[in-house]
Each structure stands twice: as structure tokens, then as C-alpha cells.
Amino acid sequence: MSTINDVSRLAGVSKATVSRVLSGSRGVKEASRLAVLKAAEELNYRPNVIAQSLFSQTTHCIGVICAQENVNQITAWLFALEKQLRQHQKHLLLRFARSKSEILTALDELSCGLCDDVLIIGAHLPLNIDDEHVILVDCAEAEGPNSIQFDHAFAAETACNFLINQGRRQIALIQPENGSTAGQVLDGYKLALENNVLPFNRNLVITDAVSSSVAIQMLLNNASSRIFNALLVANEQEAQRVMTQLQAFNKAVPDDVMVFSLAGSVNLPGLPAIPAIEYSLDALASRIVSWLTATTQQMLGSSVLRGDLIIPDWRQR
């Protein structure tokens, strides 16, 4: 197995220069840098990660705290992040958390020398974290110096406008119980109705159901709401559940009820394709990792991400 001494001899530079090159430090002549990289490649040299960390005072690890309950979204997030981090020779250290205390405990653990920076994803409760090494992504009431939020109001408005243009004017809305984005979604929903000169029917908005299955029953049991011909749900996981429930009540999707997911589309055998809002996680992950790996980190700032409208093939048939 090759050592740093072998690389040093082959490249004709000191061990200190080899360390500086492999740790990404500045102040190395380009000729020396290229010689070290060439020698390391020829010798198939892999530096000791611990030694690198001691020299550069960095761990090359990024902590990720997942507070998101949707398994499909978690998987997509981790895949996009790991792909981008791997391209920059960084590693992902993962923690799962559900409550505020679990999130803060995980943050303390990851911040005590294990990671250079920490991402918190999908925490739907206020955290009040003000730390330049913490990035909040799609978290409730994020007021930290580095945060990225999804524009849920814009998503709901876009969804309603699309459904209305499809001739669906009785649009029901199911929101998760105690969901942190409920207010934003409702604002977008109301704005779309107002702009299309449609009345707001409070009975079509379900916010207090313990599950989407119960929400469907509440809509169908009420004479003033059972006339709905379109349905907005929080994500593709909820969409799968409501479609199964609608089929049990002999409601065909999309003929009788057009289901719309506000975060992620459904692509499963046996279930019809539905329109949805999708967020480019690859682009978002690339932006975050670019910030994390910048030579001089500037504040990411607070920004809002808008999703794309995804229209299934049935619209073209």
C-alpha cells in the first residue's frame, strides 16, 4: 500500500506539500499540485481521512438531520445530497428525528467535532436556530441565516389554476393535522379561487382529520362537500392513500375526481398517473453543496424554491 512518502518521492516535493494539495489548501504552485495529483493517481494513493482532518481542521463530513415523515421524500433527498457530496469528496452523516428535542440533541451531537456543517430537513415545528453552520431546508418558521423554503402557497395556487382550467371547479383540500404549511397552502388555494371568481366553500377544506382516509369520509358524508370533482393532497404518499379510498367509494380517478399532489408525483402500477408539483432536489442539492464547499463561505441567505407543474400523459391522450 502506497504512503505519503511514496507520493512525495515520486512527485519530487515535500510531504507537507502533498498534504496541502490533497487537503485542498491554497498556496501551492500549480506545477507542484499537478505533480502530486499525478503521483497519487499512479500509486493509487488514498490519504488517511483522520490525518487529513487533523491537518486541515475539517472533518469533510456534513451532518443531515431528517425530520421529514414522508419516506419517499427522505429517500429522494438523501440520494440527491449523497450524490453531490460524493463528487466533492465529502461524506454524509445521518440522523433521524421527530420532535424538537430529538432534533436539538442530534444537532448537538453532530456539531461537537463530527461535522463541519449540518442540514436540517423538513422540521415542521419552530426551532429558533441561529447558527451559520446550520442550513434549514423546508423547515417551519425558519429564521436562521441560511434557509431554503418551498413556496407552498405558489404550489397550491398553481394546482388550483390547473384544475380549474381542466373544468374542475369544486376543489377539495386535505391538509395534514397540525401541518406547518397549512396556512401557506390555504392562502394559495383561496387566492386561486378569488382570481377565478369562485366562492370559497369551507366544507371542502379538511384540516382536522386524523388521516386522509377519514378526510375522504368526511367529504363524502357531507352533502355540501360530496360534490367535489378535484382533490388537493400534501404529497404523493397521501395521494396513494386517497386514490385507494376513492376507488372503494366507486369514485374513478381522474374521471370523477382529479387528485393533485402538492409535492411529488405517483408512479406505481395499478394507480393512475396524477398531476403534481415537483421540486428539483438535484438542483437544490447542488446549490447547497456548492455553498458548503466554497473556499470562502458567504451566507446562503433565506431563499424560496418554487416547484414545477408535472402533467401526466393522460392529458395528452
PDB file of C-alpha atoms in Angstrom:
ATOM      1  CA  MET A   1       0.000   0.000   0.000  1.00  0.00           C
ATOM      2  CA  SER A   2       1.398   3.376  -1.020  1.00  0.00           C
ATOM      3  CA  THR A   3       2.157   6.019   1.593  1.00  0.00           C
ATOM      4  CA  ILE A   4       2.519   9.779   1.590  1.00  0.00           C
ATOM      5  CA  ASN A   5       6.308   9.257   1.480  1.00  0.00           C
ATOM      6  CA  ASP A   6       5.961   7.382  -1.825  1.00  0.00           C
ATOM      7  CA  VAL A   7       3.872  10.194  -3.311  1.00  0.00           C
ATOM      8  CA  SER A   8       6.361  12.766  -2.033  1.00  0.00           C
ATOM      9  CA  ARG A   9       9.323  10.975  -3.644  1.00  0.00           C
ATOM     10  CA  LEU A  10       7.583  10.383  -6.980  1.00  0.00           C
ATOM     11  CA  ALA A  11       6.294  13.960  -7.206  1.00  0.00           C
ATOM     12  CA  GLY A  12       9.598  15.450  -6.060  1.00  0.00           C
ATOM     13  CA  VAL A  13       8.005  17.595  -3.350  1.00  0.00           C
ATOM     14  CA  SER A  14       7.865  17.584   0.445  1.00  0.00           C
ATOM     15  CA  LYS A  15       5.302  15.650   2.488  1.00  0.00           C
ATOM     16  CA  ALA A  16       3.870  18.978   3.660  1.00  0.00           C
ATOM     17  CA  THR A  17       3.201  19.961   0.049  1.00  0.00           C
ATOM     18  CA  VAL A  18       1.495  16.622  -0.601  1.00  0.00           C
ATOM     19  CA  SER A  19      -0.729  17.187   2.446  1.00  0.00           C
ATOM     20  CA  ARG A  20      -1.635  20.702   1.348  1.00  0.00           C
ATOM     21  CA  VAL A  21      -2.544  19.548  -2.150  1.00  0.00           C
ATOM     22  CA  LEU A  22      -4.665  16.599  -1.015  1.00  0.00           C
ATOM     23  CA  SER A  23      -6.489  18.673   1.608  1.00  0.00           C
ATOM     24  CA  GLY A  24      -7.334  21.371  -0.929  1.00  0.00           C
ATOM     25  CA  SER A  25      -5.290  24.086   0.786  1.00  0.00           C
ATOM     26  CA  ARG A  26      -4.178  27.178  -1.069  1.00  0.00           C
ATOM     27  CA  GLY A  27      -0.628  28.450  -1.565  1.00  0.00           C
ATOM     28  CA  VAL A  28       0.687  25.545  -3.644  1.00  0.00           C
ATOM     29  CA  LYS A  29       2.313  26.124  -7.026  1.00  0.00           C
ATOM     30  CA  GLU A  30       0.297  24.732  -9.912  1.00  0.00           C
ATOM     31  CA  ALA A  31       3.209  22.616 -11.138  1.00  0.00           C
ATOM     32  CA  SER A  32       3.604  21.038  -7.695  1.00  0.00           C
ATOM     33  CA  ARG A  33      -0.132  20.452  -7.401  1.00  0.00           C
ATOM     34  CA  LEU A  34      -0.284  18.669 -10.746  1.00  0.00           C
ATOM     35  CA  ALA A  35       2.799  16.590  -9.886  1.00  0.00           C
ATOM     36  CA  VAL A  36       1.239  15.459  -6.599  1.00  0.00           C
ATOM     37  CA  LEU A  37      -2.088  14.568  -8.216  1.00  0.00           C
ATOM     38  CA  LYS A  38      -0.338  12.636 -10.974  1.00  0.00           C
ATOM     39  CA  ALA A  39       1.829  10.740  -8.477  1.00  0.00           C
ATOM     40  CA  ALA A  40      -1.155   9.942  -6.253  1.00  0.00           C
ATOM     41  CA  GLU A  41      -3.058   8.598  -9.250  1.00  0.00           C
ATOM     42  CA  GLU A  42      -0.151   6.459 -10.452  1.00  0.00           C
ATOM     43  CA  LEU A  43       0.348   5.000  -6.980  1.00  0.00           C
ATOM     44  CA  ASN A  44      -3.400   4.675  -6.350  1.00  0.00           C
ATOM     45  CA  TYR A  45      -2.788   6.529  -3.097  1.00  0.00           C
ATOM     46  CA  ARG A  46      -5.717   7.094  -0.734  1.00  0.00           C
ATOM     47  CA  PRO A  47      -4.954   9.573   2.071  1.00  0.00           C
ATOM     48  CA  ASN A  48      -5.802   8.773   5.663  1.00  0.00           C
ATOM     49  CA  VAL A  49      -9.058  10.599   6.362  1.00  0.00           C
ATOM     50  CA  ILE A  50      -8.305  11.109  10.051  1.00  0.00           C
ATOM     51  CA  ALA A  51      -4.861  12.519   9.331  1.00  0.00           C
ATOM     52  CA  GLN A  52      -6.339  14.833   6.711  1.00  0.00           C
ATOM     53  CA  SER A  53      -8.903  16.091   9.186  1.00  0.00           C
ATOM     54  CA  LEU A  54      -6.269  16.828  11.807  1.00  0.00           C
ATOM     55  CA  PHE A  55      -4.179  18.765   9.306  1.00  0.00           C
ATOM     56  CA  SER A  56      -6.977  20.774   7.711  1.00  0.00           C
ATOM     57  CA  GLN A  57      -9.089  21.185  10.871  1.00  0.00           C
ATOM     58  CA  THR A  58     -12.103  19.899   8.926  1.00  0.00           C
ATOM     59  CA  THR A  59     -13.947  16.596   9.082  1.00  0.00           C
ATOM     60  CA  HIS A  60     -15.145  16.548   5.452  1.00  0.00           C
ATOM     61  CA  CYS A  61     -18.460  15.337   6.889  1.00  0.00           C
ATOM     62  CA  ILE A  62     -21.830  17.034   6.511  1.00  0.00           C
ATOM     63  CA  GLY A  63     -24.477  16.172   9.060  1.00  0.00           C
ATOM     64  CA  VAL A  64     -28.043  15.674   7.860  1.00  0.00           C
ATOM     65  CA  ILE A  65     -30.945  15.620  10.303  1.00  0.00           C
ATOM     66  CA  CYS A  66     -34.104  14.258   8.653  1.00  0.00           C
ATOM     67  CA  ALA A  67     -37.301  15.348  10.345  1.00  0.00           C
ATOM     68  CA  GLN A  68     -39.398  14.588   7.270  1.00  0.00           C
ATOM     69  CA  GLU A  69     -42.019  11.850   7.737  1.00  0.00           C
ATOM     70  CA  ASN A  70     -42.542  11.044   4.053  1.00  0.00           C
ATOM     71  CA  VAL A  71     -40.286   8.067   3.288  1.00  0.00           C
ATOM     72  CA  ASN A  72     -40.274   8.717  -0.464  1.00  0.00           C
ATOM     73  CA  GLN A  73     -39.194  12.326   0.012  1.00  0.00           C
ATOM     74  CA  ILE A  74     -36.490  11.316   2.502  1.00  0.00           C
ATOM     75  CA  THR A  75     -35.087   8.781   0.034  1.00  0.00           C
ATOM     76  CA  ALA A  76     -35.035  11.318  -2.799  1.00  0.00           C
ATOM     77  CA  TRP A  77     -33.366  13.921  -0.559  1.00  0.00           C
ATOM     78  CA  LEU A  78     -30.631  11.582   0.643  1.00  0.00           C
ATOM     79  CA  PHE A  79     -29.915  10.268  -2.848  1.00  0.00           C
ATOM     80  CA  ALA A  80     -29.523  13.790  -4.280  1.00  0.00           C
ATOM     81  CA  LEU A  81     -27.370  15.002  -1.382  1.00  0.00           C
ATOM     82  CA  GLU A  82     -25.110  11.960  -1.229  1.00  0.00           C
ATOM     83  CA  LYS A  83     -24.512  12.169  -4.977  1.00  0.00           C
ATOM     84  CA  GLN A  84     -23.442  15.811  -4.772  1.00  0.00           C
ATOM     85  CA  LEU A  85     -21.359  15.353  -1.613  1.00  0.00           C
ATOM     86  CA  ARG A  86     -19.526  12.358  -3.073  1.00  0.00           C
ATOM     87  CA  GLN A  87     -18.491  14.428  -6.079  1.00  0.00           C
ATOM     88  CA  HIS A  88     -16.802  16.860  -3.665  1.00  0.00           C
ATOM     89  CA  GLN A  89     -15.117  14.153  -1.533  1.00  0.00           C
ATOM     90  CA  LYS A  90     -17.422  14.800   1.395  1.00  0.00           C
ATOM     91  CA  HIS A  91     -19.328  12.317   3.488  1.00  0.00           C
ATOM     92  CA  LEU A  92     -22.863  12.310   4.829  1.00  0.00           C
ATOM     93  CA  LEU A  93     -23.598  11.565   8.480  1.00  0.00           C
ATOM     94  CA  LEU A  94     -27.303  10.909   9.013  1.00  0.00           C
ATOM     95  CA  ARG A  95     -29.626  11.297  11.976  1.00  0.00           C
ATOM     96  CA  PHE A  96     -33.412  10.918  12.123  1.00  0.00           C
ATOM     97  CA  ALA A  97     -35.532  12.995  14.484  1.00  0.00           C
ATOM     98  CA  ARG A  98     -39.235  13.595  15.034  1.00  0.00           C
ATOM     99  CA  SER A  99     -39.530  16.045  17.935  1.00  0.00           C
ATOM    100  CA  LYS A 100     -37.820  19.359  18.629  1.00  0.00           C
ATOM    101  CA  SER A 101     -35.822  17.830  21.486  1.00  0.00           C
ATOM    102  CA  GLU A 102     -34.606  14.998  19.232  1.00  0.00           C
ATOM    103  CA  ILE A 103     -33.567  17.494  16.548  1.00  0.00           C
ATOM    104  CA  LEU A 104     -31.630  19.663  19.003  1.00  0.00           C
ATOM    105  CA  THR A 105     -29.971  16.609  20.570  1.00  0.00           C
ATOM    106  CA  ALA A 106     -28.890  15.364  17.143  1.00  0.00           C
ATOM    107  CA  LEU A 107     -27.603  18.850  16.295  1.00  0.00           C
ATOM    108  CA  ASP A 108     -25.502  18.928  19.473  1.00  0.00           C
ATOM    109  CA  GLU A 109     -24.029  15.510  18.671  1.00  0.00           C
ATOM    110  CA  LEU A 110     -23.177  16.365  15.071  1.00  0.00           C
ATOM    111  CA  SER A 111     -21.779  19.788  15.938  1.00  0.00           C
ATOM    112  CA  CYS A 112     -19.268  18.522  18.504  1.00  0.00           C
ATOM    113  CA  GLY A 113     -16.457  17.866  16.054  1.00  0.00           C
ATOM    114  CA  LEU A 114     -18.217  15.232  13.953  1.00  0.00           C
ATOM    115  CA  CYS A 115     -19.322  17.516  11.097  1.00  0.00           C
ATOM    116  CA  ASP A 116     -18.308  20.795   9.502  1.00  0.00           C
ATOM    117  CA  ASP A 117     -21.898  21.828   8.743  1.00  0.00           C
ATOM    118  CA  VAL A 118     -25.377  20.459   9.406  1.00  0.00           C
ATOM    119  CA  LEU A 119     -28.536  20.364   7.283  1.00  0.00           C
ATOM    120  CA  ILE A 120     -31.939  20.057   8.942  1.00  0.00           C
ATOM    121  CA  ILE A 121     -34.625  18.889   6.521  1.00  0.00           C
ATOM    122  CA  GLY A 122     -38.393  19.047   6.916  1.00  0.00           C
ATOM    123  CA  ALA A 123     -38.739  20.086  10.562  1.00  0.00           C
ATOM    124  CA  HIS A 124     -42.365  21.183  10.784  1.00  0.00           C
ATOM    125  CA  LEU A 125     -42.028  22.985  14.091  1.00  0.00           C
ATOM    126  CA  PRO A 126     -40.164  26.180  15.076  1.00  0.00           C
ATOM    127  CA  LEU A 127     -36.518  25.542  16.002  1.00  0.00           C
ATOM    128  CA  ASN A 128     -35.152  29.069  16.605  1.00  0.00           C
ATOM    129  CA  ILE A 129     -31.642  28.129  15.441  1.00  0.00           C
ATOM    130  CA  ASP A 130     -29.253  30.946  14.558  1.00  0.00           C
ATOM    131  CA  ASP A 131     -26.013  29.259  13.504  1.00  0.00           C
ATOM    132  CA  GLU A 132     -24.023  29.992  10.350  1.00  0.00           C
ATOM    133  CA  HIS A 133     -23.066  26.312  10.081  1.00  0.00           C
ATOM    134  CA  VAL A 134     -26.689  25.102  10.027  1.00  0.00           C
ATOM    135  CA  ILE A 135     -28.875  25.131   6.912  1.00  0.00           C
ATOM    136  CA  LEU A 136     -32.628  24.766   7.347  1.00  0.00           C
ATOM    137  CA  VAL A 137     -34.432  23.209   4.368  1.00  0.00           C
ATOM    138  CA  ASP A 138     -38.240  23.268   4.183  1.00  0.00           C
ATOM    139  CA  CYS A 139     -38.470  23.869   7.928  1.00  0.00           C
ATOM    140  CA  ALA A 140     -41.262  25.713   9.704  1.00  0.00           C
ATOM    141  CA  GLU A 141     -40.692  29.381  10.508  1.00  0.00           C
ATOM    142  CA  ALA A 142     -37.014  29.194   9.550  1.00  0.00           C
ATOM    143  CA  GLU A 143     -35.323  32.392  10.664  1.00  0.00           C
ATOM    144  CA  GLY A 144     -31.692  31.255  10.610  1.00  0.00           C
ATOM    145  CA  PRO A 145     -29.063  32.932   8.445  1.00  0.00           C
ATOM    146  CA  ASN A 146     -29.151  30.008   5.992  1.00  0.00           C
ATOM    147  CA  SER A 147     -32.525  28.630   4.963  1.00  0.00           C
ATOM    148  CA  ILE A 148     -34.353  27.386   1.889  1.00  0.00           C
ATOM    149  CA  GLN A 149     -38.130  27.174   1.899  1.00  0.00           C
ATOM    150  CA  PHE A 150     -40.562  25.628  -0.568  1.00  0.00           C
ATOM    151  CA  ASP A 151     -43.216  28.047  -1.837  1.00  0.00           C
ATOM    152  CA  HIS A 152     -46.281  26.085  -0.740  1.00  0.00           C
ATOM    153  CA  ALA A 153     -48.683  28.961  -1.442  1.00  0.00           C
ATOM    154  CA  PHE A 154     -47.464  29.171  -5.033  1.00  0.00           C
ATOM    155  CA  ALA A 155     -47.816  25.384  -5.391  1.00  0.00           C
ATOM    156  CA  ALA A 156     -51.436  25.434  -4.181  1.00  0.00           C
ATOM    157  CA  GLU A 157     -52.308  28.392  -6.413  1.00  0.00           C
ATOM    158  CA  THR A 158     -50.748  26.685  -9.451  1.00  0.00           C
ATOM    159  CA  ALA A 159     -52.564  23.428  -8.670  1.00  0.00           C
ATOM    160  CA  CYS A 160     -55.954  25.129  -8.371  1.00  0.00           C
ATOM    161  CA  ASN A 161     -55.475  27.125 -11.570  1.00  0.00           C
ATOM    162  CA  PHE A 162     -54.571  23.926 -13.424  1.00  0.00           C
ATOM    163  CA  LEU A 163     -57.596  22.054 -12.055  1.00  0.00           C
ATOM    164  CA  ILE A 164     -59.959  24.922 -12.864  1.00  0.00           C
ATOM    165  CA  ASN A 165     -58.616  25.005 -16.421  1.00  0.00           C
ATOM    166  CA  GLN A 166     -59.457  21.291 -16.598  1.00  0.00           C
ATOM    167  CA  GLY A 167     -63.077  22.134 -15.783  1.00  0.00           C
ATOM    168  CA  ARG A 168     -62.792  21.135 -12.112  1.00  0.00           C
ATOM    169  CA  ARG A 169     -64.394  23.916 -10.100  1.00  0.00           C
ATOM    170  CA  GLN A 170     -65.302  22.014  -6.914  1.00  0.00           C
ATOM    171  CA  ILE A 171     -61.830  21.563  -5.442  1.00  0.00           C
ATOM    172  CA  ALA A 172     -61.441  19.850  -2.075  1.00  0.00           C
ATOM    173  CA  LEU A 173     -58.311  20.288   0.034  1.00  0.00           C
ATOM    174  CA  ILE A 174     -56.956  17.812   2.588  1.00  0.00           C
ATOM    175  CA  GLN A 175     -54.202  19.079   4.859  1.00  0.00           C
ATOM    176  CA  PRO A 176     -52.204  17.087   7.428  1.00  0.00           C
ATOM    177  CA  GLU A 177     -53.320  17.546  11.022  1.00  0.00           C
ATOM    178  CA  ASN A 178     -51.175  20.290  12.619  1.00  0.00           C
ATOM    179  CA  GLY A 179     -49.222  20.700   9.374  1.00  0.00           C
ATOM    180  CA  SER A 180     -46.840  23.662   9.490  1.00  0.00           C
ATOM    181  CA  THR A 181     -47.513  24.576   5.861  1.00  0.00           C
ATOM    182  CA  ALA A 182     -51.301  24.574   6.211  1.00  0.00           C
ATOM    183  CA  GLY A 183     -51.605  28.354   6.321  1.00  0.00           C
ATOM    184  CA  GLN A 184     -49.474  28.844   3.208  1.00  0.00           C
ATOM    185  CA  VAL A 185     -51.370  26.199   1.233  1.00  0.00           C
ATOM    186  CA  LEU A 186     -54.724  27.663   2.244  1.00  0.00           C
ATOM    187  CA  ASP A 187     -53.589  31.147   1.189  1.00  0.00           C
ATOM    188  CA  GLY A 188     -52.670  29.877  -2.278  1.00  0.00           C
ATOM    189  CA  TYR A 189     -55.918  27.915  -2.513  1.00  0.00           C
ATOM    190  CA  LYS A 190     -58.042  30.946  -1.626  1.00  0.00           C
ATOM    191  CA  LEU A 191     -56.114  33.242  -3.964  1.00  0.00           C
ATOM    192  CA  ALA A 192     -56.713  30.938  -6.929  1.00  0.00           C
ATOM    193  CA  LEU A 193     -60.441  30.754  -6.176  1.00  0.00           C
ATOM    194  CA  GLU A 194     -60.636  34.527  -5.844  1.00  0.00           C
ATOM    195  CA  ASN A 195     -58.771  35.136  -9.106  1.00  0.00           C
ATOM    196  CA  ASN A 196     -61.127  32.738 -10.893  1.00  0.00           C
ATOM    197  CA  VAL A 197     -64.227  34.309  -9.272  1.00  0.00           C
ATOM    198  CA  LEU A 198     -65.158  31.117  -7.443  1.00  0.00           C
ATOM    199  CA  PRO A 199     -66.731  31.003  -3.965  1.00  0.00           C
ATOM    200  CA  PHE A 200     -64.843  29.588  -1.004  1.00  0.00           C
ATOM    201  CA  ASN A 201     -66.638  26.556   0.472  1.00  0.00           C
ATOM    202  CA  ARG A 202     -65.280  25.912   3.960  1.00  0.00           C
ATOM    203  CA  ASN A 203     -66.687  22.379   3.905  1.00  0.00           C
ATOM    204  CA  LEU A 204     -64.322  21.471   1.067  1.00  0.00           C
ATOM    205  CA  VAL A 205     -61.269  22.158   3.255  1.00  0.00           C
ATOM    206  CA  ILE A 206     -60.397  19.381   5.718  1.00  0.00           C
ATOM    207  CA  THR A 207     -57.753  20.318   8.278  1.00  0.00           C
ATOM    208  CA  ASP A 208     -58.732  18.371  11.387  1.00  0.00           C
ATOM    209  CA  ALA A 209     -58.859  14.759  10.170  1.00  0.00           C
ATOM    210  CA  VAL A 210     -56.548  12.219  11.790  1.00  0.00           C
ATOM    211  CA  SER A 211     -55.868  10.612   8.398  1.00  0.00           C
ATOM    212  CA  SER A 212     -56.553  11.100   4.707  1.00  0.00           C
ATOM    213  CA  SER A 213     -58.918   8.132   4.843  1.00  0.00           C
ATOM    214  CA  VAL A 214     -61.039   9.858   7.479  1.00  0.00           C
ATOM    215  CA  ALA A 215     -60.859  13.092   5.476  1.00  0.00           C
ATOM    216  CA  ILE A 216     -62.357  11.361   2.413  1.00  0.00           C
ATOM    217  CA  GLN A 217     -65.178  10.017   4.569  1.00  0.00           C
ATOM    218  CA  MET A 218     -65.831  13.494   5.963  1.00  0.00           C
ATOM    219  CA  LEU A 219     -66.060  14.933   2.449  1.00  0.00           C
ATOM    220  CA  LEU A 220     -68.405  12.211   1.207  1.00  0.00           C
ATOM    221  CA  ASN A 221     -70.624  12.257   4.299  1.00  0.00           C
ATOM    222  CA  ASN A 222     -71.361  15.977   3.944  1.00  0.00           C
ATOM    223  CA  ALA A 223     -73.996  16.918   1.361  1.00  0.00           C
ATOM    224  CA  SER A 224     -72.333  20.273   0.682  1.00  0.00           C
ATOM    225  CA  SER A 225     -68.898  18.764   0.038  1.00  0.00           C
ATOM    226  CA  ARG A 226     -69.561  15.410  -1.637  1.00  0.00           C
ATOM    227  CA  ILE A 227     -69.878  17.206  -4.977  1.00  0.00           C
ATOM    228  CA  PHE A 228     -66.104  17.742  -5.181  1.00  0.00           C
ATOM    229  CA  ASN A 229     -64.517  16.754  -8.518  1.00  0.00           C
ATOM    230  CA  ALA A 230     -60.907  17.600  -7.680  1.00  0.00           C
ATOM    231  CA  LEU A 231     -58.760  16.996  -4.629  1.00  0.00           C
ATOM    232  CA  LEU A 232     -55.518  18.562  -3.381  1.00  0.00           C
ATOM    233  CA  VAL A 233     -53.307  16.495  -1.066  1.00  0.00           C
ATOM    234  CA  ALA A 234     -49.955  17.244   0.585  1.00  0.00           C
ATOM    235  CA  ASN A 235     -47.746  14.721  -1.220  1.00  0.00           C
ATOM    236  CA  GLU A 236     -47.621  11.572  -3.331  1.00  0.00           C
ATOM    237  CA  GLN A 237     -47.900   9.333  -0.269  1.00  0.00           C
ATOM    238  CA  GLU A 238     -51.227  10.920   0.662  1.00  0.00           C
ATOM    239  CA  ALA A 239     -52.285  10.748  -2.992  1.00  0.00           C
ATOM    240  CA  GLN A 240     -51.807   6.968  -2.993  1.00  0.00           C
ATOM    241  CA  ARG A 241     -53.970   6.635   0.104  1.00  0.00           C
ATOM    242  CA  VAL A 242     -56.834   8.826  -1.109  1.00  0.00           C
ATOM    243  CA  MET A 243     -56.957   7.149  -4.530  1.00  0.00           C
ATOM    244  CA  THR A 244     -57.406   3.762  -2.893  1.00  0.00           C
ATOM    245  CA  GLN A 245     -60.119   5.210  -0.657  1.00  0.00           C
ATOM    246  CA  LEU A 246     -61.901   6.896  -3.578  1.00  0.00           C
ATOM    247  CA  GLN A 247     -61.925   3.640  -5.521  1.00  0.00           C
ATOM    248  CA  ALA A 248     -63.615   1.973  -2.552  1.00  0.00           C
ATOM    249  CA  PHE A 249     -66.421   4.536  -2.901  1.00  0.00           C
ATOM    250  CA  ASN A 250     -66.648   3.910  -6.677  1.00  0.00           C
ATOM    251  CA  LYS A 251     -65.033   7.260  -7.488  1.00  0.00           C
ATOM    252  CA  ALA A 252     -62.827   6.924 -10.557  1.00  0.00           C
ATOM    253  CA  VAL A 253     -59.567   8.872 -10.792  1.00  0.00           C
ATOM    254  CA  PRO A 254     -59.299  11.122 -12.751  1.00  0.00           C
ATOM    255  CA  ASP A 255     -62.751  10.856 -14.378  1.00  0.00           C
ATOM    256  CA  ASP A 256     -64.825  11.509 -11.244  1.00  0.00           C
ATOM    257  CA  VAL A 257     -62.166  13.109  -9.054  1.00  0.00           C
ATOM    258  CA  MET A 258     -58.865  14.535 -10.266  1.00  0.00           C
ATOM    259  CA  VAL A 259     -56.287  14.095  -7.495  1.00  0.00           C
ATOM    260  CA  PHE A 260     -53.383  16.566  -7.355  1.00  0.00           C
ATOM    261  CA  SER A 261     -50.235  16.083  -5.248  1.00  0.00           C
ATOM    262  CA  LEU A 262     -48.572  19.256  -3.954  1.00  0.00           C
ATOM    263  CA  ALA A 263     -45.201  17.520  -3.555  1.00  0.00           C
ATOM    264  CA  GLY A 264     -44.200  14.603  -5.762  1.00  0.00           C
ATOM    265  CA  SER A 265     -45.998  12.502  -8.368  1.00  0.00           C
ATOM    266  CA  VAL A 266     -47.293   8.933  -8.184  1.00  0.00           C
ATOM    267  CA  ASN A 267     -45.705   6.314 -10.449  1.00  0.00           C
ATOM    268  CA  LEU A 268     -46.988   2.986  -9.189  1.00  0.00           C
ATOM    269  CA  PRO A 269     -48.563   0.080 -11.097  1.00  0.00           C
ATOM    270  CA  GLY A 270     -52.312  -0.126 -10.581  1.00  0.00           C
ATOM    271  CA  LEU A 271     -52.685   3.567  -9.752  1.00  0.00           C
ATOM    272  CA  PRO A 272     -53.432   6.252 -12.351  1.00  0.00           C
ATOM    273  CA  ALA A 273     -50.909   8.989 -13.035  1.00  0.00           C
ATOM    274  CA  ILE A 274     -51.835  12.316 -11.468  1.00  0.00           C
ATOM    275  CA  PRO A 275     -50.758  15.945 -11.891  1.00  0.00           C
ATOM    276  CA  ALA A 276     -48.316  17.189  -9.276  1.00  0.00           C
ATOM    277  CA  ILE A 277     -45.838  19.815  -8.169  1.00  0.00           C
ATOM    278  CA  GLU A 278     -42.262  18.547  -8.097  1.00  0.00           C
ATOM    279  CA  TYR A 279     -39.188  20.246  -6.671  1.00  0.00           C
ATOM    280  CA  SER A 280     -35.801  19.762  -8.338  1.00  0.00           C
ATOM    281  CA  LEU A 281     -33.903  18.131  -5.490  1.00  0.00           C
ATOM    282  CA  ASP A 282     -30.796  17.634  -7.636  1.00  0.00           C
ATOM    283  CA  ALA A 283     -30.586  21.359  -8.382  1.00  0.00           C
ATOM    284  CA  LEU A 284     -31.246  22.222  -4.748  1.00  0.00           C
ATOM    285  CA  ALA A 285     -28.651  19.720  -3.505  1.00  0.00           C
ATOM    286  CA  SER A 286     -26.130  21.103  -5.987  1.00  0.00           C
ATOM    287  CA  ARG A 287     -26.704  24.627  -4.709  1.00  0.00           C
ATOM    288  CA  ILE A 288     -26.323  23.598  -1.070  1.00  0.00           C
ATOM    289  CA  VAL A 289     -23.159  21.580  -1.673  1.00  0.00           C
ATOM    290  CA  SER A 290     -21.646  24.385  -3.753  1.00  0.00           C
ATOM    291  CA  TRP A 291     -22.126  26.675  -0.770  1.00  0.00           C
ATOM    292  CA  LEU A 292     -20.710  24.089   1.637  1.00  0.00           C
ATOM    293  CA  THR A 293     -17.587  23.583  -0.450  1.00  0.00           C
ATOM    294  CA  ALA A 294     -16.903  27.241  -1.270  1.00  0.00           C
ATOM    295  CA  THR A 295     -13.391  28.436  -0.352  1.00  0.00           C
ATOM    296  CA  THR A 296     -14.846  31.472   1.391  1.00  0.00           C
ATOM    297  CA  GLN A 297     -18.347  30.742   2.601  1.00  0.00           C
ATOM    298  CA  GLN A 298     -20.824  33.548   2.284  1.00  0.00           C
ATOM    299  CA  MET A 299     -24.210  33.477   3.935  1.00  0.00           C
ATOM    300  CA  LEU A 300     -26.628  31.374   1.904  1.00  0.00           C
ATOM    301  CA  GLY A 301     -29.384  33.708   2.998  1.00  0.00           C
ATOM    302  CA  SER A 302     -33.081  32.942   3.097  1.00  0.00           C
ATOM    303  CA  SER A 303     -34.499  31.840  -0.241  1.00  0.00           C
ATOM    304  CA  VAL A 304     -37.693  30.316  -1.600  1.00  0.00           C
ATOM    305  CA  LEU A 305     -37.888  27.442  -4.087  1.00  0.00           C
ATOM    306  CA  ARG A 306     -40.833  27.033  -6.451  1.00  0.00           C
ATOM    307  CA  GLY A 307     -41.747  23.650  -7.878  1.00  0.00           C
ATOM    308  CA  ASP A 308     -42.541  22.574 -11.432  1.00  0.00           C
ATOM    309  CA  LEU A 309     -46.006  21.572 -12.622  1.00  0.00           C
ATOM    310  CA  ILE A 310     -45.899  17.937 -13.769  1.00  0.00           C
ATOM    311  CA  ILE A 311     -48.719  16.911 -16.101  1.00  0.00           C
ATOM    312  CA  PRO A 312     -49.332  13.170 -16.686  1.00  0.00           C
ATOM    313  CA  ASP A 313     -49.663  11.589 -20.113  1.00  0.00           C
ATOM    314  CA  TRP A 314     -53.450  11.229 -19.855  1.00  0.00           C
ATOM    315  CA  ARG A 315     -53.790  14.938 -20.533  1.00  0.00           C
ATOM    316  CA  GLN A 316     -52.268  14.389 -23.969  1.00  0.00           C
ATOM    317  CA  ARG A 317     -54.445  11.428 -24.867  1.00  0.00           C
TER     318      ARG A 317
END
